[in-house]
Amino acid sequence: MKIVMCASEVVPFAKTGGLADVAGALPIALEKAGHEVIVIMPGYKAVYAKTALLIKNVRPGLSSAAIGKAVKVYFIDHDFYFNRDALYGDKAGDYIDNIDRFSFFCRRTLDLLKEIDFKADIIHCHDWQSAMVPVYLKSMTYSTDPFYKTMRTVFTIHNIGYQGLFNKNEFPKLGLAWNFFGVESLEYYEQVNFLKGGIVFSDVINTVSDTYSKEIRTSEFGFGMEGILDKRKDSLFGIINGLDYSIWDPAADNFIAAKFSAKDPAGKSVCKEDLQKICKFPLKKNVPLVGVVSRLAQQKGFDIVAEGIDKMCKMDLQMVILGTGDEKYHKIMESMVKKYPKVISLHLKFDDTLAHKIYAGSDIFLMPSRYEPCGLGQMISMKYGALPLVFKTGGLADTVDASNGFIFDKYSSEELLKTVKKALQAYQSPEKWKKLVDKAIKCDFSWLVSAKKYVQLYENARNRS
Ligand code: ADP
């Protein structure tokens, strides 16, 4: 099959979250399975800042590089739109011209396919930033151009909380007829909603876990999209993300202090000591080390973590937090560091190396997300022998159970604290702990399995008229 992966962030070129991991790894897995894949993303400033990546300018407005064996990655260049410090916004909030930036990206994506004569079977779009591709494909000149006629679209929702909402006044910028602005189309309460466009106009929709695909059809998790998703329930699927084990494997990880594996786990204690040193913690072997690598946001469970953190710091544990997010949570955690400097260590930044060291050095990985479309953190932590402690939702519910981690099913700080206590108790029983770690380390979330499911989904989309 000829497949286009269209995404606003792709590892190793630009990343703010899990979407980038998927958009970087899935094309390579598809290539391995014998498909012809290209990737299209914006050419941000960050992409060109990484000089180690071999990026060639093809012509004005277009650059390219390669991943995997020969997957071509095309960068849509636009100095004004994409040569900025961040991907979507700065401290002041989202960039005010995101509607221009990402509608431009989507239209250029479709134009590019014709320019390079890539007659795709499937255009696989991700999240609101590329959600206008399916809309444009069924409108403007694309809908009548024979070149695009057999192309089908798959739209993956990585997080329904981010929808790309814009003022109705800006609708004309999209170049679409007003009949595309309506409740059956792009309108959402007098606003333009890109994500909704993707849901309505794509051939097949999926989310990144089975449980999340069901949750988003309810008002609790649907962020207003539950109605339209329920209408499209026959076209809505769930495929858990794979994990890129070429990046996340403690047996071959150059970022960590000592390599280890299920067969040879001795290096893990070296990694723990290394992490304790980084955190300036007492070098105690028998105190469980709790790691967090996460956005500091309510979605990630920081409301209940913040509520329970003082009590947690009084328990017999050490805790390291890496991440940035809401100022409110930065402050709360900073005050905890002042109060319990030997117990909690805070790193308010994005730091890949430290992330690897935390997965490798922790005993428990705390990820009590209120909702979690898939979640990579828990899968990574399992591979590194850090047992995930999670709330039962979305992808967390699909990957963690009592045999490989700790899971609670009522979202509250009391339940969180109870579960932390349970984990600390289990840690005191080395035999029990070893069994859990062994099961976790052996979990296989490889892309091969998920890529196969995507191929089935693409076949499904191709069979739609
Ligand atoms: P999200 O909702 O943020 O996409 P995921 O769990 O799906 O959550 O993916 C998060 C990814 O980003 C993981 O690979 C995680 O290790 C990484 N990550 C998150 N915060 C940081 C950080 N501050 N520094 C380094 N890596 C981070």
Coordinates of C-alpha atoms and ligand atoms in Angstrom, one line a residue:
M1 CA 0.0 0.0 0.0
K2 CA 1.0 3.6 -0.5
I3 CA 0.6 5.5 2.7
V4 CA 1.1 9.1 3.7
M5 CA 1.7 9.9 7.4
C6 CA 0.6 13.5 8.0
A7 CA 1.5 14.8 11.4
S8 CA 2.4 18.0 13.2
E9 CA 5.3 16.4 15.1
V10 CA 7.5 13.5 14.3
V11 CA 10.4 11.9 16.2
P12 CA 13.3 12.6 15.8
F13 CA 12.5 16.0 14.3
A14 CA 10.1 17.7 16.7
K15 CA 8.2 16.4 19.7
T16 CA 6.0 17.7 22.4
G17 CA 4.2 14.5 23.3
G18 CA 3.3 10.9 22.4
L19 CA 1.9 11.8 18.9
A20 CA 5.5 12.4 17.8
D21 CA 6.6 9.0 18.9
V22 CA 3.8 7.3 17.0
A23 CA 4.3 9.4 13.8
G24 CA 8.0 8.5 13.9
A25 CA 7.7 4.8 14.7
L26 CA 4.7 3.7 12.8
P27 CA 6.0 4.6 9.3
I28 CA 9.1 2.5 10.0
A29 CA 7.1 -0.5 11.1
L30 CA 4.9 -0.2 8.0
E31 CA 8.0 0.0 5.8
K32 CA 9.3 -3.2 7.5
A33 CA 5.9 -4.8 6.6
G34 CA 6.5 -4.0 3.0
H35 CA 4.5 -0.8 2.5
E36 CA 5.6 2.4 0.7
V37 CA 5.4 5.2 3.2
I38 CA 6.1 8.9 3.2
V39 CA 5.8 11.4 6.1
I40 CA 4.8 15.0 5.9
M41 CA 5.2 17.5 8.7
P42 CA 5.9 21.3 9.1
G43 CA 9.5 22.4 8.9
Y44 CA 9.7 24.1 12.3
K45 CA 12.8 26.0 13.5
A46 CA 13.4 23.1 16.0
V47 CA 13.8 20.7 13.0
Y48 CA 16.6 22.7 11.6
A49 CA 18.2 23.3 15.0
K50 CA 19.2 19.6 15.1
T51 CA 22.1 19.8 12.8
A52 CA 22.9 16.1 13.3
L53 CA 19.8 15.3 11.2
L54 CA 20.5 15.2 7.5
I55 CA 17.9 17.5 6.0
K56 CA 18.1 18.6 2.4
N57 CA 16.4 21.5 0.9
V58 CA 14.5 20.2 -2.1
R59 CA 13.4 23.6 -3.4
P60 CA 11.9 26.8 -1.8
G61 CA 9.2 25.7 0.6
L62 CA 10.2 22.1 0.8
S63 CA 12.9 20.1 2.5
S64 CA 13.3 16.4 3.1
A65 CA 15.1 13.8 5.1
A66 CA 14.8 10.0 5.6
I67 CA 14.0 7.7 8.5
G68 CA 14.0 3.9 8.7
K69 CA 15.5 2.4 5.6
A70 CA 14.1 4.8 3.0
V71 CA 11.0 6.5 4.4
K72 CA 11.1 10.0 3.0
V73 CA 10.1 12.7 5.4
Y74 CA 8.9 16.0 3.7
F75 CA 9.0 19.3 5.6
I76 CA 6.6 21.9 4.5
D77 CA 8.6 25.1 5.0
H78 CA 7.2 28.5 5.6
D79 CA 9.4 31.1 7.2
F80 CA 6.6 33.1 8.8
Y81 CA 4.4 30.2 9.9
F82 CA 7.0 27.7 11.1
N83 CA 10.3 29.4 11.8
R84 CA 9.3 30.1 15.4
D85 CA 10.6 29.0 18.8
A86 CA 7.7 26.6 19.6
L87 CA 5.4 24.4 17.7
Y88 CA 2.0 25.6 18.8
G89 CA 2.3 28.5 21.1
D90 CA 4.3 30.3 23.7
K91 CA 3.9 31.5 27.2
A92 CA 1.1 33.9 26.1
G93 CA -0.9 30.8 24.9
D94 CA -1.5 29.3 21.5
Y95 CA -0.2 31.2 18.5
I96 CA -3.0 33.4 17.4
D97 CA -2.6 32.4 13.7
N98 CA -2.8 28.6 14.3
I99 CA -5.8 28.5 12.0
D100 CA -3.6 29.9 9.2
R101 CA -0.6 27.8 10.0
F102 CA -2.3 24.4 10.1
S103 CA -4.9 24.9 7.3
F104 CA -1.9 25.9 5.2
F105 CA -0.1 22.8 6.3
C106 CA -3.0 20.6 5.3
R107 CA -3.6 22.1 1.9
R108 CA 0.1 22.0 1.1
T109 CA 0.1 18.4 2.1
L110 CA -2.5 17.5 -0.5
D111 CA -0.8 19.7 -3.2
L112 CA 2.5 18.1 -2.5
L113 CA 1.2 14.6 -3.2
K114 CA 0.4 15.7 -6.7
E115 CA 3.6 17.6 -7.1
I116 CA 5.7 14.5 -6.2
D117 CA 3.2 12.2 -7.9
F118 CA 2.5 10.1 -4.8
K119 CA -0.9 8.6 -5.5
A120 CA -1.6 7.4 -2.0
D121 CA -4.0 4.7 -1.0
I122 CA -4.2 6.1 2.5
I123 CA -3.6 9.4 4.1
H124 CA -3.2 8.9 7.8
C125 CA -3.8 12.1 9.7
H126 CA -3.2 12.8 13.4
D127 CA -5.0 15.2 15.8
W128 CA -6.5 18.6 15.0
Q129 CA -3.4 20.0 13.3
S130 CA -3.8 17.6 10.3
A131 CA -7.6 17.2 10.6
M132 CA -8.3 19.5 7.7
V133 CA -6.8 17.1 5.2
P134 CA -9.9 14.9 5.1
V135 CA -12.0 18.0 4.9
Y136 CA -10.1 19.5 2.0
L137 CA -10.0 16.1 0.3
K138 CA -13.8 16.2 0.1
S139 CA -14.0 19.8 -1.0
M140 CA -12.5 22.4 -3.2
T141 CA -10.8 21.2 -6.4
Y142 CA -9.5 18.1 -4.6
S143 CA -12.9 16.4 -4.5
T144 CA -13.3 16.5 -8.3
D145 CA -9.6 15.9 -9.3
P146 CA -9.2 12.2 -10.4
F147 CA -5.7 12.2 -8.9
Y148 CA -7.2 12.2 -5.4
K149 CA -10.3 10.2 -6.2
T150 CA -9.2 6.8 -4.7
M151 CA -7.4 8.2 -1.7
R152 CA -8.9 7.3 1.7
T153 CA -8.3 8.9 5.0
V154 CA -7.7 7.5 8.5
F155 CA -7.9 10.0 11.3
T156 CA -6.2 9.2 14.6
I157 CA -7.2 11.0 17.8
H158 CA -4.4 11.0 20.3
N159 CA -6.1 13.3 22.7
I160 CA -9.6 14.6 22.3
G161 CA -9.0 17.4 24.7
Y162 CA -7.2 19.4 22.1
Q163 CA -9.5 20.3 19.2
G164 CA -8.2 23.3 17.3
L165 CA -11.0 25.8 18.1
F166 CA -11.1 29.1 16.3
N167 CA -13.5 32.1 16.1
K168 CA -16.3 31.8 13.5
N169 CA -15.1 35.0 11.9
E170 CA -11.9 33.2 10.8
F171 CA -13.8 30.6 8.9
P172 CA -13.4 32.3 5.5
K173 CA -9.6 31.9 5.9
L174 CA -10.1 28.2 5.2
G175 CA -11.3 28.9 1.7
L176 CA -14.3 26.6 2.2
A177 CA -17.9 27.3 1.2
W178 CA -20.1 28.3 4.1
N179 CA -22.0 25.0 3.9
F180 CA -18.9 23.5 5.5
F181 CA -19.7 25.6 8.6
G182 CA -22.7 23.8 10.2
V183 CA -23.5 21.5 13.0
E184 CA -23.0 18.5 10.7
S185 CA -19.7 19.8 9.7
L186 CA -17.0 22.1 11.2
E187 CA -19.1 24.1 13.6
Y188 CA -19.0 23.7 17.3
Y189 CA -21.1 26.2 19.2
E190 CA -20.4 29.1 16.9
Q191 CA -16.7 28.2 16.6
V192 CA -14.6 26.4 14.0
N193 CA -13.5 23.0 15.2
F194 CA -10.8 21.3 13.2
L195 CA -10.9 18.0 15.1
K196 CA -14.6 17.8 14.4
G197 CA -13.9 18.2 10.7
G198 CA -11.5 15.3 10.9
I199 CA -14.1 13.2 12.7
V200 CA -16.9 14.0 10.2
F201 CA -14.9 13.8 6.9
S202 CA -12.4 11.0 7.4
D203 CA -13.2 7.5 6.2
V204 CA -12.1 5.7 9.3
I205 CA -11.4 7.1 12.8
N206 CA -9.3 5.5 15.6
T207 CA -8.0 6.4 18.9
V208 CA -4.9 5.0 20.5
S209 CA -6.4 2.4 22.8
D210 CA -9.5 0.3 22.8
T211 CA -10.9 1.6 26.1
Y212 CA -10.4 5.3 25.1
S213 CA -12.3 4.7 21.9
K214 CA -15.3 3.7 24.0
E215 CA -14.7 6.4 26.7
I216 CA -14.8 9.2 24.2
R217 CA -18.4 8.3 23.2
T218 CA -19.5 9.4 26.7
S219 CA -20.0 12.9 28.0
E220 CA -17.4 12.3 30.7
F221 CA -14.5 11.9 28.3
G222 CA -15.8 13.1 24.9
F223 CA -15.1 16.9 25.4
G224 CA -18.3 17.6 23.5
M225 CA -17.5 15.2 20.6
E226 CA -19.4 12.3 22.0
G227 CA -22.5 12.9 19.9
I228 CA -20.7 13.1 16.6
L229 CA -18.6 10.1 17.5
D230 CA -21.5 8.1 18.5
K231 CA -23.0 8.7 15.0
R232 CA -19.7 7.4 13.5
K233 CA -19.4 4.5 15.9
D234 CA -19.2 2.0 13.1
S235 CA -16.2 3.7 11.8
L236 CA -14.5 4.2 15.1
F237 CA -11.7 1.8 16.3
G238 CA -9.0 1.6 18.9
I239 CA -5.4 0.5 18.4
I240 CA -2.9 0.7 21.2
N241 CA 0.3 2.5 20.4
G242 CA 3.4 0.4 20.1
L243 CA 6.6 1.3 21.8
D244 CA 9.8 2.0 19.9
Y245 CA 12.1 -0.5 21.5
S246 CA 15.0 0.9 19.4
I247 CA 14.8 4.0 21.7
W248 CA 13.4 2.4 24.8
D249 CA 15.4 -0.7 25.7
P250 CA 17.4 -0.8 28.9
A251 CA 19.7 -3.4 27.3
A252 CA 20.8 -1.0 24.7
D253 CA 20.3 2.5 26.3
N254 CA 23.3 4.7 26.2
F255 CA 21.7 7.4 28.4
I256 CA 21.6 5.2 31.5
A257 CA 24.4 4.4 34.0
A258 CA 24.3 0.6 33.4
K259 CA 22.5 -1.5 30.9
F260 CA 20.2 -4.3 32.1
S261 CA 17.5 -6.7 30.9
A262 CA 15.0 -9.2 32.2
K263 CA 17.7 -11.9 32.0
D264 CA 20.4 -9.7 33.6
P265 CA 18.7 -7.2 35.9
A266 CA 21.8 -6.3 38.0
G267 CA 22.3 -3.0 36.3
K268 CA 19.1 -1.6 37.6
S269 CA 20.5 -0.9 41.0
V270 CA 23.4 1.0 39.5
C271 CA 20.8 3.1 37.6
K272 CA 18.9 3.7 40.9
E273 CA 22.0 4.9 42.6
D274 CA 22.9 7.2 39.7
L275 CA 19.4 8.7 39.9
Q276 CA 19.6 9.1 43.7
K277 CA 22.9 11.0 43.1
I278 CA 21.3 13.3 40.5
C279 CA 18.5 14.0 42.9
K280 CA 20.9 14.5 45.8
F281 CA 18.9 11.8 47.8
P282 CA 20.5 9.6 50.5
L283 CA 21.9 6.6 48.7
K284 CA 19.6 4.0 50.3
K285 CA 19.1 0.8 48.5
N286 CA 15.9 -0.3 50.3
V287 CA 13.8 2.9 49.9
P288 CA 11.5 2.6 46.9
L289 CA 12.1 5.4 44.4
V290 CA 9.0 6.8 42.7
G291 CA 9.5 8.4 39.3
V292 CA 7.3 10.8 37.3
V293 CA 7.9 11.9 33.7
S294 CA 4.9 13.8 32.6
R295 CA 3.3 17.1 31.7
L296 CA 2.3 18.7 34.9
A297 CA -1.3 18.9 34.0
Q298 CA -4.6 17.9 35.6
Q299 CA -5.1 15.4 32.8
K300 CA -2.0 13.6 34.0
G301 CA -3.5 13.3 37.5
F302 CA -1.7 16.2 39.0
D303 CA -4.8 17.4 40.8
I304 CA -4.9 14.3 43.0
V305 CA -1.1 14.1 43.2
A306 CA -1.0 17.7 44.5
E307 CA -3.7 16.9 47.0
G308 CA -1.9 13.9 48.3
I309 CA 1.8 14.9 47.9
D310 CA 2.3 16.1 51.4
K311 CA 1.2 12.8 52.8
M312 CA 3.2 10.9 50.2
C313 CA 6.4 12.7 51.2
K314 CA 5.9 11.5 54.7
M315 CA 5.9 7.9 53.6
D316 CA 9.1 5.8 53.3
L317 CA 9.9 6.7 49.7
Q318 CA 11.9 9.0 47.4
M319 CA 10.3 10.8 44.5
V320 CA 11.6 12.4 41.4
I321 CA 9.4 14.5 39.1
L322 CA 10.4 15.6 35.6
G323 CA 8.2 17.7 33.5
T324 CA 6.7 21.1 32.9
G325 CA 3.1 22.3 32.8
D326 CA 0.7 24.4 34.8
E327 CA 2.3 27.0 36.9
K328 CA 0.0 26.0 39.8
Y329 CA 1.6 22.6 40.0
H330 CA 5.1 23.9 39.6
K331 CA 4.5 26.0 42.7
I332 CA 3.0 23.2 44.8
M333 CA 5.8 20.9 43.9
E334 CA 8.5 23.6 44.5
S335 CA 7.0 24.1 48.0
M336 CA 7.3 20.3 48.7
V337 CA 11.0 20.3 47.6
K338 CA 11.6 23.1 50.2
K339 CA 9.8 21.1 52.9
Y340 CA 11.2 17.6 52.0
P341 CA 14.5 18.1 50.1
K342 CA 15.7 14.6 50.9
V343 CA 12.4 13.0 49.7
I344 CA 11.4 14.9 46.6
S345 CA 13.4 16.2 43.6
L346 CA 11.9 18.4 41.0
H347 CA 13.1 19.0 37.4
L348 CA 10.9 21.5 35.6
K349 CA 12.1 21.0 32.1
F350 CA 12.0 18.7 29.1
D351 CA 15.0 16.5 29.2
D352 CA 15.3 13.3 27.3
T353 CA 18.4 12.0 29.0
L354 CA 17.0 12.5 32.5
A355 CA 13.7 10.8 31.3
H356 CA 15.7 7.7 30.4
K357 CA 17.5 7.8 33.8
I358 CA 14.3 8.1 35.7
Y359 CA 12.6 5.1 33.9
A360 CA 15.8 3.1 34.6
G361 CA 16.4 4.2 38.2
S362 CA 12.8 4.1 39.6
D363 CA 11.1 1.3 41.3
I364 CA 7.6 2.7 40.8
F365 CA 6.4 4.9 38.0
L366 CA 3.5 7.2 39.0
M367 CA 1.0 8.0 36.2
P368 CA -2.4 8.5 37.7
S369 CA -3.9 10.2 34.7
R370 CA -7.5 11.3 34.9
Y371 CA -7.9 10.2 31.3
E372 CA -5.2 8.7 29.1
P373 CA -5.8 8.0 25.4
C374 CA -2.9 5.5 25.4
G375 CA 0.1 6.7 27.4
L376 CA 3.6 5.7 26.7
G377 CA 5.1 6.3 30.1
Q378 CA 3.6 3.2 31.6
M379 CA 4.8 1.0 28.8
I380 CA 8.3 2.5 28.9
S381 CA 8.5 2.1 32.7
M382 CA 7.4 -1.6 32.5
K383 CA 10.3 -2.3 30.0
Y384 CA 12.7 -0.6 32.5
G385 CA 11.4 -2.6 35.5
A386 CA 9.6 0.3 37.2
L387 CA 6.1 -0.8 38.1
P388 CA 3.4 1.6 36.9
L389 CA 0.9 2.9 39.4
V390 CA -2.1 4.1 37.4
F391 CA -5.7 5.1 37.4
K392 CA -7.9 2.7 35.5
T393 CA -8.6 4.6 32.3
G394 CA -8.0 4.5 28.6
G395 CA -4.7 2.9 27.6
L396 CA -3.6 2.6 31.2
A397 CA -6.5 0.2 31.7
D398 CA -5.5 -1.7 28.6
T399 CA -1.9 -2.3 29.6
V400 CA -1.6 -2.3 33.4
D401 CA -3.2 -4.8 35.8
A402 CA -2.4 -6.3 39.2
S403 CA 0.1 -8.7 37.7
N404 CA 2.5 -6.0 36.3
G405 CA 1.7 -2.8 38.3
F406 CA -0.8 -1.1 40.6
I407 CA -4.1 0.2 39.5
F408 CA -7.0 2.0 41.2
D409 CA -10.5 2.6 39.8
K410 CA -11.9 5.5 41.8
Y411 CA -10.3 8.8 40.9
S412 CA -9.4 10.5 44.2
S413 CA -6.4 11.4 46.2
E414 CA -7.5 8.9 48.9
E415 CA -7.5 6.0 46.5
L416 CA -4.1 7.2 45.0
L417 CA -2.6 7.3 48.5
K418 CA -4.0 3.9 49.4
T419 CA -2.5 2.4 46.2
V420 CA 0.9 4.0 46.9
K421 CA 0.8 2.4 50.3
K422 CA -0.1 -0.9 48.7
A423 CA 2.9 -0.6 46.4
L424 CA 5.2 0.3 49.2
Q425 CA 4.0 -2.8 51.1
A426 CA 4.6 -5.0 48.0
Y427 CA 8.1 -3.5 47.8
Q428 CA 8.9 -4.9 51.3
S429 CA 8.3 -8.4 50.0
P430 CA 11.3 -8.9 47.6
E431 CA 9.9 -12.2 46.2
K432 CA 6.5 -10.6 45.3
W433 CA 8.2 -7.6 43.9
K434 CA 10.6 -9.6 41.7
K435 CA 7.6 -11.5 40.3
L436 CA 5.8 -8.2 39.4
V437 CA 8.9 -6.7 37.8
D438 CA 9.6 -9.8 35.9
K439 CA 6.1 -9.8 34.4
A440 CA 6.4 -6.0 33.6
I441 CA 9.8 -6.2 32.0
K442 CA 8.6 -9.0 29.7
C443 CA 5.5 -7.2 28.4
D444 CA 5.7 -6.7 24.7
F445 CA 4.1 -3.6 23.2
S446 CA 6.1 -3.7 20.0
W447 CA 5.1 -1.7 16.9
L448 CA 5.0 -4.8 14.8
V449 CA 1.7 -5.9 16.5
S450 CA 0.1 -2.4 16.3
A451 CA 1.3 -1.8 12.7
K452 CA -0.5 -5.0 11.7
K453 CA -3.7 -3.6 13.2
Y454 CA -3.2 -0.3 11.3
V455 CA -2.8 -2.2 8.0
Q456 CA -6.2 -3.9 8.7
L457 CA -7.6 -0.5 9.4
Y458 CA -6.2 0.9 6.2
E459 CA -7.8 -2.0 4.3
N460 CA -11.1 -1.2 6.0
A461 CA -10.8 2.4 4.9
R462 CA -9.9 1.4 1.3
N463 CA -13.1 -0.7 1.1
R464 CA -15.2 2.4 1.8
S465 CA -16.7 4.2 -1.2
Ligands
ADP1 P1 1.3 12.8 26.3 O1 -0.1 13.0 26.7 O2 2.2 13.9 26.9 O3 1.6 12.6 24.9 P2 2.4 10.1 26.6 O4 2.6 9.3 27.8 O5 1.6 9.5 25.5 O6 1.8 11.5 27.1 O7 3.8 10.5 26.0 C1 4.7 11.3 26.7 C2 6.1 11.1 26.1 O8 6.9 12.3 26.4 C3 6.9 9.9 26.8 O9 7.8 9.4 25.9 C4 7.6 10.6 27.9 O10 8.7 10.0 28.3 C5 7.9 12.0 27.3 N1 8.0 13.1 28.2 C6 7.1 13.8 28.8 N2 7.5 14.8 29.6 C7 8.9 14.8 29.4 C8 9.9 15.6 29.9 N3 9.7 16.6 30.7 N4 11.2 15.3 29.5 C9 11.4 14.3 28.7 N5 10.5 13.5 28.2 C10 9.2 13.7 28.5

